[in-house]
Amino acid sequence: MASSGNKITHGAVANNAEWRQELEKVPGLPASYVLSKTLVFKPKTAKSQTATLIVAFALETTQTSSSVVAKVADAKDARLATSDAIEAALGVIPADVSALTVTESNAASVQVVLDLKITEEKNLIAIHPSKSSETVFMTSRDIQTYLEKTGVKLTIHDFSAGSIAESSKVEAKKVVTKAPKKESKIEGAALIGIDIDKELDFPGWYQQVLTKGDMLDYYDVSGCYILKPWSYSIWETIQKWFDSKIKAMGVENCYFPMFVSSKVLEREKDHIEGFAPEVAWVTKAGKNDLEDPIAIRPTSETVMYPYYAKWIRSHRDLPLRLNQWNSVVRWEFKHPQPFLRTREFLWQEGHTAHLTPDSANEEVLQILEYYAGVYEELLAVPVMRGRKTEKEKFAGGLFTTTVEGYIPTTGRGIQGATSHCLGQNFSKMFGITVEDPSAREGEKKEPVFVWQNSWGLSTRVIGVMTMIHGDNKGLVLPPRVAQYNVVIVPVGINVKSTEGERQQLYKAIEKIATTLEKAGVRVKVDNRDTYSPGWKFNNWELKGVPLRLEYGPGEAKGNFVTTARRDTGVKDKIPIPEIAEKVPALLETIQKDLYTKADKAFKSHIKKVTDWNEFVPALNDKNVVLIPHCLTEECEDEIKERSARKDDTDNTPEDARAPSMGAKSLCIPFDQPEGIVEGKTKCANCDRYADSWCLFGRKTNFTFLLDHNLNLDVTTDGRLIRYASQEATDRGRREKEIIF
Amino acid sequence: MASSGNKITHGAVANNAEWRQELEKVPGLPASYVLSKTLVFKPKTAKSQTATLIVAFALETTQTSSSVVAKVADAKDARLATSDAIEAALGVIPADVSALTVTESNAASVQVVLDLKITEEKNLIAIHPSKSSETVFMTSRDIQTYLEKTGVKLTIHDFSAGSIAESSKVEAKKVVTKAPKKESKIEGAALIGIDIDKELDFPGWYQQVLTKGDMLDYYDVSGCYILKPWSYSIWETIQKWFDSKIKAMGVENCYFPMFVSSKVLEREKDHIEGFAPEVAWVTKAGKNDLEDPIAIRPTSETVMYPYYAKWIRSHRDLPLRLNQWNSVVRWEFKHPQPFLRTREFLWQEGHTAHLTPDSANEEVLQILEYYAGVYEELLAVPVMRGRKTEKEKFAGGLFTTTVEGYIPTTGRGIQGATSHCLGQNFSKMFGITVEDPSAREGEKKEPVFVWQNSWGLSTRVIGVMTMIHGDNKGLVLPPRVAQYNVVIVPVGINVKSTEGERQQLYKAIEKIATTLEKAGVRVKVDNRDTYSPGWKFNNWELKGVPLRLEYGPGEAKGNFVTTARRDTGVKDKIPIPEIAEKVPALLETIQKDLYTKADKAFKSHIKKVTDWNEFVPALNDKNVVLIPHCLTEECEDEIKERSARKDDTDNTPEDARAPSMGAKSLCIPFDQPEGIVEGKTKCANCDRYADSWCLFGRKTNFTFLLDHNLNLDVTTDGRLIRYASQEATDRGRREKEIIF
């Protein structure tokens, strides 16, 4: 691949997955862009007639079913066109077709249905200039202008509005009046509201819900994000809870430096192999080159263990249990994603040394239980406890235990947190020994290597929580972790209200707040005069506050507060004298209901499968799949290979068209279903006997993150399209992330 | 300067301060070494006789008064020899003399008094090979061997033992039997006890008290240290206290990335100028060079303020008060020092934005008061509150407030923590504005720049506390911050005790511990069977636990506990029924007494001086000095220049011989003494009128930190001294720090 001028040349691609892969190899692409897709349909036509093909040009993420396209194009019963038909009409093979294939000369033989989202797209849009081995990036405006100039029949349609043909005209008008809408002068209006549907564009929704919900902001350095107080306070709650648990176990906190010398970093071969490509190196200080580059820790095993060797002198120093709350750096070159995969992230890492494997094992499981507790008790997120397969375990460790979650919207599993037993591998590498205390008096005391564990929980938990509970109104925070779990909004005050009435109301609200605070509720009173109650409702719903209390003249008269649950939207009343008791109880109900809902979604999507033929369809149905498995690495590789979805050819159903990684094992659940008979039950994939039920799923995580600073001059079909991204200039850079 | 072979060549030096400066410029020196000093004395002799000169060769830090040297050398009334006498006897000028100047040929005309500390020194010792522009590094053993071979009369003396001549012979014997002493097999003995006197070798003491007291360990990367739980728990206590204070003010915690793009870092010129030479740069990730190097934050003003500009849209968003608990990196090339100056350190940094200067100012002072609270209320360290001069204020800010401490042992001031008002400088640079809310209806609302503060408190507080309270038994921790503030040690159990008696005692102790824990005391019960009570006493004294309780058969019989205060050593009794009340009360007494003692030491060393002639002598007497000052930068520079102590020529009194930086201003105290009359009182240094009383002092901080991996072949006076540091090979590296 190569980048020549403004048109980027790469390997020919057959589908968007390959396209994406090719683009990722190209340095210096725009920081943010979206992929487009072009589908060509042929309406049912009498054989004597030449069919006018319908070119549907849409954002990759838009669902463009043939029936909707047909209705919009005012055609009967359209089907995906054959290669022959496409080549005959447009002169190119299907993989090369795009909106840019439409020219003045072929405009009469086609019509174009243009996705409204394309016309509204703020990012650059990647398009093939009639060649699948080439990409240009254009603004929505330029694409529309280009198409209009060809003279082709052009219909703009809002596919998200459903399948009613009539909507297309309405939506087309909408486009015309779009610009001023965004210029709304109402203060704060631009901030309010999620305008991306969680089900239809999960990555776009995730980005919006995090930024508009005030959880984080994008940062000047790629792959790094700012944790704003609204998310950081959740992390603080988690820290406090987990820290008290481990301290009760006898773990002590400490702080090791963030820098590691290369010599120490590379001491353990298997371990470092897993991290080496992502290690960030400091090579300069001020204007001076350092004699030896110094790494920033990707994790602290090799940072800490040389000192364990020094500090542990006798079995009486065991167990040694240290933990630190810190940040680590893993410089991933692709796919960063807020909370889930970032170049710097916050976590805790515990590192302990034990005399016996039993002592180490007991701790590994105890910690895993606390990790499950963070998810289940604090974040209302159900998780499955289990062990990782050999293939997926921590590099250099003995075995890894894990809590695994499930994202209903994507139907993918997600790793929650892991607790590793390192066995004696590191202690042998670093020489961490004690004299054998079981040696008899007078016998030579042989050195024995200690047993070690390491365990870590990161801010990714916040991302998982957001993905599971959030909805199209914004965040939904579980009461136990929300910075404020109740917001009180004064209502019913208007221009006719006297200052006295207003003050009386505020005073009553202050009293309610005080009562609740005494009952342990974290209350926010939103007294801002400049915003309407409706604006405030939306604002706090966006931020996910679990419970809203409304209080106005009506409530004052009836001596109650009106309650509105964020999770269900259900409104109710609580008499003022009962608030100290009933509000905390309601918060606990919300907490439980959130968990129950997520738990149902998870449980109903764990599919037990014993026949391979049911495996991929089950994955495609948004399930994680339990199969009897031989637990061999070879078989696991094969499952990944066999379950990858590689094509988006004409016959693939539209909704299964997104490219997918193959399935990988998530865990071997501790809680094993019955049904496996040793030496009898076969592995679902191979001829070996099954060892255990093993949970498989497709991976969550697929993201773009590139630079957005290109001005392009693109020659397509003899036309010069000058592109200068004003937005890019104005805003410096933006990031767009896409998750599969 | 240049390093050729194993002898290092540099500029000629007239004293140790210059020597040190020259060495610092040489790359690749040993990681740890100490400077030596050579003084040549001439005894009072009849004019007819040729005097045998006395060459005293000692560690730089050893006090070698002429009277002691004379007694040790069995000479009458020795005085420092004149240049002529030295040149006549040894053939070199005084600056070139060292132990290596003594050779077989001149051995008869001199005798050598060798500092016992030289013979015990584990580090390499820097010596001039009869040339002040050259340095070689030798082990104590090689120096002694060399001198013995010259045949010179050699006396080894322990100068720390006082001035009794008799001691020299005893000490000389000690040297002979020294080696086996260190090989003691008693478990843990090597760990126990500080063997460096705080008054005599403060840097050595500081290092020992921190490492042996379990506060920190030295680390593989220079300038970075490991905070062990014993010190980290102190930091956690401080965090908890300060965090609750600022949250009550409305400050929220957040987390910004540790990485900064160079573009953003360099936005504010004055500000970055102060940090640029110390910025660590990441230039590689895995095997790939980054397109642009990325800095690690030295502080977060420029990291955060672009986002303040984005987030602050209206005066209703003010004040914006964010804080983060994080680590920052300042890659200092010289003088790192545990807690006080480290390449990575932990701190909190608060960054706030206000509509008005009043709001900003009020906060700056409120935060400063909390910083004073950390020192005074938690760490029992008295501080002086004040404002920094223009010369010493934060680069890019409007004014800096500070709390300043005092280290009695060195007689130096030390900066405690600073709270800066940044004014509008950064808001203008980053465009942080709101519309003027005071504009009338209908008037054009002009943008106004916000007022900003930033404030930070780092782990240096732990270093300051250690230096002030610690003694020759080890750490002394104030009860409010000690991880355990009480340790209970069972006593009186011996081989004759039955298992029943032992269990009964342990049971009673458990009960005492439970009672105390309920009373809020953090108790450690030391039940380890393998250690004697005496060993435990020493161990916990080393670690600075404020109060020890002893409980044995005697105590059981009398129904009391024996108490032993760490700070005073005073022992007492408390009846068991009263412990829940009296132990916490005693801890509070200890806390107060520690503060009172430190406060007395500070107050008695603040010297008010109006006459310049008294200024330097007052500094030399270990004072910080209050003078009427004009507050001009020019005058401050002049004071620094005039008060620097540059020489250690023959006539300088021995105890003032250490090289010293000039005095700098510490603060303009808020609490101003009377006595300055505007337009009448003159500045103590110049002809201008005084503006305020200003506190000056010499700087704390002077340290070595270099690599220790040299094998040397040194030719001195025709002799080949082969030096291979076995210790360096065994231990990899060690660090030795010297503070002035």
PDB file of C-alpha atoms in Angstrom, chain B residues 481-571:
ATOM      1  CA  VAL B 481      -0.119   9.640  60.831  1.00  0.00           C
ATOM      2  CA  ALA B 482       1.599   6.469  62.032  1.00  0.00           C
ATOM      3  CA  GLN B 483       0.152   3.354  60.410  1.00  0.00           C
ATOM      4  CA  TYR B 484       0.217   1.840  63.896  1.00  0.00           C
ATOM      5  CA  ASN B 485       0.407   4.354  66.664  1.00  0.00           C
ATOM      6  CA  VAL B 486       0.704   1.729  69.385  1.00  0.00           C
ATOM      7  CA  VAL B 487       2.660  -1.508  69.428  1.00  0.00           C
ATOM      8  CA  ILE B 488       2.097  -4.047  72.182  1.00  0.00           C
ATOM      9  CA  VAL B 489       5.057  -6.274  73.023  1.00  0.00           C
ATOM     10  CA  PRO B 490       4.644  -9.254  75.332  1.00  0.00           C
ATOM     11  CA  VAL B 491       7.444  -9.368  77.909  1.00  0.00           C
ATOM     12  CA  GLY B 492       8.660 -11.650  80.653  1.00  0.00           C
ATOM     13  CA  ILE B 493       8.094 -14.861  78.782  1.00  0.00           C
ATOM     14  CA  ASN B 494      11.045 -17.186  78.895  1.00  0.00           C
ATOM     15  CA  VAL B 495      11.992 -20.814  78.653  1.00  0.00           C
ATOM     16  CA  LYS B 496      10.499 -21.463  82.076  1.00  0.00           C
ATOM     17  CA  SER B 497       7.080 -20.133  81.066  1.00  0.00           C
ATOM     18  CA  THR B 498       4.473 -22.787  80.447  1.00  0.00           C
ATOM     19  CA  GLU B 499       2.417 -22.837  77.265  1.00  0.00           C
ATOM     20  CA  GLY B 500      -0.583 -22.040  79.432  1.00  0.00           C
ATOM     21  CA  GLU B 501       1.050 -18.914  80.837  1.00  0.00           C
ATOM     22  CA  ARG B 502       2.019 -17.838  77.373  1.00  0.00           C
ATOM     23  CA  GLN B 503      -1.513 -18.329  76.023  1.00  0.00           C
ATOM     24  CA  GLN B 504      -3.015 -16.510  78.971  1.00  0.00           C
ATOM     25  CA  LEU B 505      -0.741 -13.544  78.374  1.00  0.00           C
ATOM     26  CA  TYR B 506      -1.531 -13.466  74.652  1.00  0.00           C
ATOM     27  CA  LYS B 507      -5.212 -13.615  75.418  1.00  0.00           C
ATOM     28  CA  ALA B 508      -4.977 -10.662  77.795  1.00  0.00           C
ATOM     29  CA  ILE B 509      -3.009  -8.717  75.187  1.00  0.00           C
ATOM     30  CA  GLU B 510      -5.621  -9.484  72.561  1.00  0.00           C
ATOM     31  CA  LYS B 511      -8.208  -8.030  74.897  1.00  0.00           C
ATOM     32  CA  ILE B 512      -6.152  -4.897  75.453  1.00  0.00           C
ATOM     33  CA  ALA B 513      -5.735  -4.524  71.691  1.00  0.00           C
ATOM     34  CA  THR B 514      -9.459  -4.874  71.080  1.00  0.00           C
ATOM     35  CA  THR B 515     -10.258  -2.278  73.731  1.00  0.00           C
ATOM     36  CA  LEU B 516      -7.782   0.146  72.182  1.00  0.00           C
ATOM     37  CA  GLU B 517      -9.007  -0.446  68.643  1.00  0.00           C
ATOM     38  CA  LYS B 518     -12.512   0.369  69.775  1.00  0.00           C
ATOM     39  CA  ALA B 519     -11.127   3.592  71.199  1.00  0.00           C
ATOM     40  CA  GLY B 520      -9.769   4.456  67.732  1.00  0.00           C
ATOM     41  CA  VAL B 521      -6.157   3.432  68.328  1.00  0.00           C
ATOM     42  CA  ARG B 522      -4.280   1.681  65.515  1.00  0.00           C
ATOM     43  CA  VAL B 523      -2.670  -1.215  67.342  1.00  0.00           C
ATOM     44  CA  LYS B 524      -0.037  -3.718  66.289  1.00  0.00           C
ATOM     45  CA  VAL B 525       0.477  -6.732  68.528  1.00  0.00           C
ATOM     46  CA  ASP B 526       3.964  -8.160  68.044  1.00  0.00           C
ATOM     47  CA  ASN B 527       3.564 -11.809  68.995  1.00  0.00           C
ATOM     48  CA  ARG B 528       6.490 -13.145  66.995  1.00  0.00           C
ATOM     49  CA  ASP B 529       7.999 -15.937  69.025  1.00  0.00           C
ATOM     50  CA  THR B 530      11.312 -15.867  67.245  1.00  0.00           C
ATOM     51  CA  TYR B 531      12.359 -12.425  68.403  1.00  0.00           C
ATOM     52  CA  SER B 532      13.260 -11.254  71.882  1.00  0.00           C
ATOM     53  CA  PRO B 533      11.420  -8.328  73.473  1.00  0.00           C
ATOM     54  CA  GLY B 534      14.619  -6.283  73.245  1.00  0.00           C
ATOM     55  CA  TRP B 535      14.906  -6.914  69.535  1.00  0.00           C
ATOM     56  CA  LYS B 536      11.297  -5.913  69.101  1.00  0.00           C
ATOM     57  CA  PHE B 537      11.759  -2.745  71.139  1.00  0.00           C
ATOM     58  CA  ASN B 538      14.608  -1.703  68.855  1.00  0.00           C
ATOM     59  CA  ASN B 539      12.724  -2.682  65.753  1.00  0.00           C
ATOM     60  CA  TRP B 540       9.647  -0.624  66.553  1.00  0.00           C
ATOM     61  CA  GLU B 541      11.723   2.287  67.750  1.00  0.00           C
ATOM     62  CA  LEU B 542      13.556   2.189  64.434  1.00  0.00           C
ATOM     63  CA  LYS B 543      10.208   2.325  62.675  1.00  0.00           C
ATOM     64  CA  GLY B 544       9.090   5.180  64.905  1.00  0.00           C
ATOM     65  CA  VAL B 545       5.920   3.787  66.455  1.00  0.00           C
ATOM     66  CA  PRO B 546       4.897   6.568  68.863  1.00  0.00           C
ATOM     67  CA  LEU B 547       3.967   4.442  71.852  1.00  0.00           C
ATOM     68  CA  ARG B 548       5.022   0.991  72.997  1.00  0.00           C
ATOM     69  CA  LEU B 549       2.994  -0.960  75.520  1.00  0.00           C
ATOM     70  CA  GLU B 550       4.693  -3.773  77.390  1.00  0.00           C
ATOM     71  CA  TYR B 551       2.664  -6.482  79.038  1.00  0.00           C
ATOM     72  CA  GLY B 552       4.021  -9.447  80.970  1.00  0.00           C
ATOM     73  CA  PRO B 553       3.474 -11.389  84.172  1.00  0.00           C
ATOM     74  CA  GLY B 554       4.375  -8.319  86.265  1.00  0.00           C
ATOM     75  CA  GLU B 555       1.873  -6.143  84.455  1.00  0.00           C
ATOM     76  CA  ALA B 556      -0.747  -8.895  84.631  1.00  0.00           C
ATOM     77  CA  LYS B 557      -0.292  -9.154  88.356  1.00  0.00           C
ATOM     78  CA  GLY B 558      -0.577  -5.404  88.858  1.00  0.00           C
ATOM     79  CA  ASN B 559      -3.335  -5.043  86.230  1.00  0.00           C
ATOM     80  CA  PHE B 560      -1.582  -2.324  84.262  1.00  0.00           C
ATOM     81  CA  VAL B 561       0.414  -1.851  81.080  1.00  0.00           C
ATOM     82  CA  THR B 562       3.877  -0.335  80.936  1.00  0.00           C
ATOM     83  CA  THR B 563       4.111   2.513  78.453  1.00  0.00           C
ATOM     84  CA  ALA B 564       7.226   3.710  76.654  1.00  0.00           C
ATOM     85  CA  ARG B 565       7.122   6.884  74.592  1.00  0.00           C
ATOM     86  CA  ARG B 566       9.148   6.848  71.405  1.00  0.00           C
ATOM     87  CA  ASP B 567       9.796  10.594  71.445  1.00  0.00           C
ATOM     88  CA  THR B 568      11.145  10.938  74.983  1.00  0.00           C
ATOM     89  CA  GLY B 569      11.840   7.339  75.994  1.00  0.00           C
ATOM     90  CA  VAL B 570       9.854   7.991  79.176  1.00  0.00           C
ATOM     91  CA  LYS B 571       8.256   4.896  80.686  1.00  0.00           C
TER      92      LYS B 571
END
